Amino acid sequence: MMAVDSHIDFIQPPLCSVPVYLLMTTLLLCTCFPLCAAEKFYKWTDANGNIHYTDKKPENQNSAVVKVKDLPTQPQSHNINQPSDAEGSEKKTTQEKLDEYAKQNKKARNKAHIKKQRCREAKQQLQKYKASISYRKKEPLSGGYIYLTEDKKAKQKARNNRRIKQYQKHIKKSCN
């Protein structure tokens, strides 16, 4: 018969499958968290009307216990003499509005001036075309005048009439 060895080596399993550092961190957080949660905070108003939050109860002041969840994200105490951000931005927007209005007013005055100038020019051109329906043309080489044929007279008259209508339309549109 064969001898059976009664000594069998077993591999020892770890105590825990979770790493030790994770367990330690969890224990540390669990012990510290209730201390912060149990702490009391006090809300009180000073003689100037500023609101304060403290962890110690103020002496000779009426205070209220506040839960941590009720605290605002930004402190509400600020110097009364200095304008708050909302007031400063309101003043800025008012100043910006005034500047914008001044710019628009200046643009409107410039547009009105340009409109008057164009109107004056259009009226002058209209008078020029009404007065200059001539039937002669200056010869560039000799400097003398050539009288136009009936066909050329009709073309010049039609062109001048188109220009007159164009200027009259412009004057009606922008000079009134």
Short mmCIF file of C-alpha atoms in Angstrom, two decimals:
data_model
loop_
_atom_site.label_atom_id
_atom_site.label_comp_id
_atom_site.label_asym_id
_atom_site.label_seq_id
_atom_site.Cartn_x
_atom_site.Cartn_y
_atom_site.Cartn_z
CA MET A 1 0.00 0.00 0.00
CA MET A 2 0.92 3.40 -0.60
CA ALA A 3 1.50 5.74 2.12
CA VAL A 4 -0.71 8.77 2.00
CA ASP A 5 0.93 11.93 2.99
CA SER A 6 -1.36 13.65 5.39
CA HIS A 7 0.45 16.94 5.03
CA ILE A 8 -1.20 19.00 2.28
CA ASP A 9 -0.22 22.59 1.69
CA PHE A 10 -3.14 24.98 1.44
CA ILE A 11 -2.83 28.48 0.04
CA GLN A 12 -3.93 30.94 2.65
CA PRO A 13 -6.69 33.28 1.26
CA PRO A 14 -6.34 37.03 1.96
CA LEU A 15 -8.23 38.41 4.90
CA CYS A 16 -10.30 40.65 2.69
CA SER A 17 -10.70 41.03 -1.05
CA VAL A 18 -10.82 44.88 -0.77
CA PRO A 19 -7.44 46.67 -0.55
CA VAL A 20 -6.47 47.88 2.89
CA TYR A 21 -6.02 51.56 1.87
CA LEU A 22 -9.63 51.69 0.66
CA LEU A 23 -10.88 50.36 3.98
CA MET A 24 -8.77 52.85 5.92
CA THR A 25 -10.02 55.79 3.84
CA THR A 26 -13.62 54.73 4.32
CA LEU A 27 -13.17 54.40 8.08
CA LEU A 28 -11.51 57.79 8.31
CA LEU A 29 -14.30 59.51 6.35
CA CYS A 30 -17.00 57.79 8.37
CA THR A 31 -15.48 58.96 11.64
CA CYS A 32 -14.89 62.57 10.55
CA PHE A 33 -18.13 63.23 8.69
CA PRO A 34 -20.50 63.14 11.69
CA LEU A 35 -18.33 65.70 13.49
CA CYS A 36 -18.83 68.26 10.72
CA ALA A 37 -22.49 67.44 10.34
CA ALA A 38 -23.16 67.80 14.05
CA GLU A 39 -21.50 71.21 14.32
CA LYS A 40 -23.81 74.18 14.85
CA PHE A 41 -23.62 77.39 12.89
CA TYR A 42 -25.16 80.67 13.95
CA LYS A 43 -26.63 83.45 11.82
CA TRP A 44 -26.74 86.94 13.33
CA THR A 45 -27.03 90.58 12.27
CA ASP A 46 -24.71 93.28 13.59
CA ALA A 47 -25.55 96.92 14.42
CA ASN A 48 -24.82 98.01 10.81
CA GLY A 49 -27.30 95.52 9.40
CA ASN A 50 -24.67 93.11 8.02
CA ILE A 51 -25.49 89.41 8.24
CA HIS A 52 -22.80 87.12 9.69
CA TYR A 53 -22.42 83.34 9.93
CA THR A 54 -20.17 81.89 12.67
CA ASP A 55 -19.57 78.60 14.42
CA LYS A 56 -19.50 80.28 17.85
CA LYS A 57 -22.56 81.84 19.38
CA PRO A 58 -22.08 85.63 19.51
CA GLU A 59 -22.32 87.41 22.82
CA ASN A 60 -25.11 89.95 23.39
CA GLN A 61 -26.63 89.21 19.97
CA ASN A 62 -29.77 87.39 18.94
CA SER A 63 -28.75 84.51 16.73
CA ALA A 64 -30.40 81.59 15.02
CA VAL A 65 -29.02 78.10 14.52
CA VAL A 66 -28.59 77.36 10.84
CA LYS A 67 -28.19 73.99 9.18
CA VAL A 68 -25.19 73.63 6.89
CA LYS A 69 -27.42 73.09 3.86
CA ASP A 70 -29.12 76.47 4.43
CA LEU A 71 -25.95 78.56 4.11
CA PRO A 72 -25.78 80.76 1.00
CA THR A 73 -22.96 80.19 -1.48
CA GLN A 74 -21.69 83.77 -1.18
CA PRO A 75 -21.51 85.88 1.97
CA GLN A 76 -24.05 88.66 2.01
CA SER A 77 -22.04 91.10 4.11
CA HIS A 78 -20.54 94.02 2.19
CA ASN A 79 -19.62 97.59 2.85
CA ILE A 80 -22.64 99.87 2.61
CA ASN A 81 -20.59 102.77 1.22
CA GLN A 82 -19.41 100.72 -1.75
CA PRO A 83 -21.99 99.93 -4.42
CA SER A 84 -22.78 96.27 -4.82
CA ASP A 85 -22.05 94.48 -8.08
CA ALA A 86 -25.69 94.76 -9.13
CA GLU A 87 -25.75 98.53 -8.54
CA GLY A 88 -22.41 98.99 -10.33
CA SER A 89 -23.56 96.97 -13.32
CA GLU A 90 -26.83 98.94 -13.34
CA LYS A 91 -24.88 102.21 -13.45
CA LYS A 92 -22.68 100.78 -16.17
CA THR A 93 -25.63 99.76 -18.24
CA THR A 94 -27.16 103.21 -17.78
CA GLN A 95 -23.91 104.87 -18.87
CA GLU A 96 -23.63 102.46 -21.79
CA LYS A 97 -27.22 103.26 -22.76
CA LEU A 98 -26.46 106.99 -22.69
CA ASP A 99 -23.35 106.47 -24.83
CA GLU A 100 -25.30 104.34 -27.28
CA TYR A 101 -28.07 106.95 -27.47
CA ALA A 102 -25.49 109.68 -28.14
CA LYS A 103 -23.94 107.60 -30.93
CA GLN A 104 -27.34 106.94 -32.50
CA ASN A 105 -28.23 110.63 -32.25
CA LYS A 106 -24.94 111.59 -33.91
CA LYS A 107 -25.53 109.01 -36.67
CA ALA A 108 -29.05 110.38 -37.22
CA ARG A 109 -27.72 113.94 -37.47
CA ASN A 110 -25.03 112.79 -39.93
CA LYS A 111 -27.65 110.92 -41.97
CA ALA A 112 -29.90 113.98 -42.00
CA HIS A 113 -26.98 116.17 -43.13
CA ILE A 114 -26.05 113.70 -45.88
CA LYS A 115 -29.70 113.46 -46.93
CA LYS A 116 -29.97 117.27 -47.22
CA GLN A 117 -26.75 117.41 -49.20
CA ARG A 118 -27.88 114.69 -51.62
CA CYS A 119 -31.25 116.37 -51.93
CA ARG A 120 -29.61 119.68 -52.80
CA GLU A 121 -27.38 117.94 -55.39
CA ALA A 122 -30.36 116.12 -56.92
CA LYS A 123 -32.30 119.39 -57.25
CA GLN A 124 -29.30 121.06 -58.90
CA GLN A 125 -28.94 118.15 -61.33
CA LEU A 126 -32.65 118.28 -62.11
CA GLN A 127 -32.43 122.00 -62.93
CA LYS A 128 -29.35 121.33 -65.04
CA TYR A 129 -31.07 118.62 -67.09
CA LYS A 130 -34.25 120.67 -67.50
CA ALA A 131 -32.26 123.65 -68.75
CA SER A 132 -29.76 121.79 -70.91
CA ILE A 133 -31.89 120.12 -73.49
CA SER A 134 -29.71 121.39 -76.26
CA TYR A 135 -29.59 120.26 -79.79
CA ARG A 136 -25.97 120.94 -80.38
CA LYS A 137 -22.82 119.19 -79.30
CA LYS A 138 -19.33 120.55 -78.86
CA GLU A 139 -16.82 119.05 -81.27
CA PRO A 140 -13.74 117.93 -79.28
CA LEU A 141 -11.24 118.34 -82.15
CA SER A 142 -12.20 121.69 -83.59
CA GLY A 143 -13.86 123.19 -80.49
CA GLY A 144 -16.86 124.24 -82.56
CA TYR A 145 -20.46 123.12 -82.22
CA ILE A 146 -22.25 120.52 -84.29
CA TYR A 147 -26.04 120.58 -84.51
CA LEU A 148 -27.67 117.23 -83.86
CA THR A 149 -29.86 115.38 -86.31
CA GLU A 150 -33.51 114.73 -85.47
CA ASP A 151 -32.74 111.14 -84.51
CA LYS A 152 -29.96 112.16 -82.10
CA LYS A 153 -32.14 114.97 -80.72
CA ALA A 154 -34.87 112.43 -79.84
CA LYS A 155 -32.35 110.11 -78.15
CA GLN A 156 -30.86 112.96 -76.09
CA LYS A 157 -34.32 114.20 -75.12
CA ALA A 158 -35.39 110.70 -74.01
CA ARG A 159 -32.17 110.26 -71.99
CA ASN A 160 -32.64 113.64 -70.30
CA ASN A 161 -36.30 112.85 -69.53
CA ARG A 162 -35.26 109.54 -67.92
CA ARG A 163 -32.70 111.37 -65.80
CA ILE A 164 -35.26 114.04 -64.84
CA LYS A 165 -37.72 111.35 -63.72
CA GLN A 166 -34.95 109.59 -61.82
CA TYR A 167 -33.99 112.76 -59.95
CA GLN A 168 -37.63 113.70 -59.30
CA LYS A 169 -38.22 110.25 -57.81
CA HIS A 170 -35.12 110.65 -55.64
CA ILE A 171 -36.23 114.12 -54.53
CA LYS A 172 -39.75 112.91 -53.64
CA LYS A 173 -38.33 109.94 -51.79
CA SER A 174 -35.60 111.61 -49.77
CA CYS A 175 -36.30 115.35 -49.73
CA ASN A 176 -39.67 115.30 -48.00
#
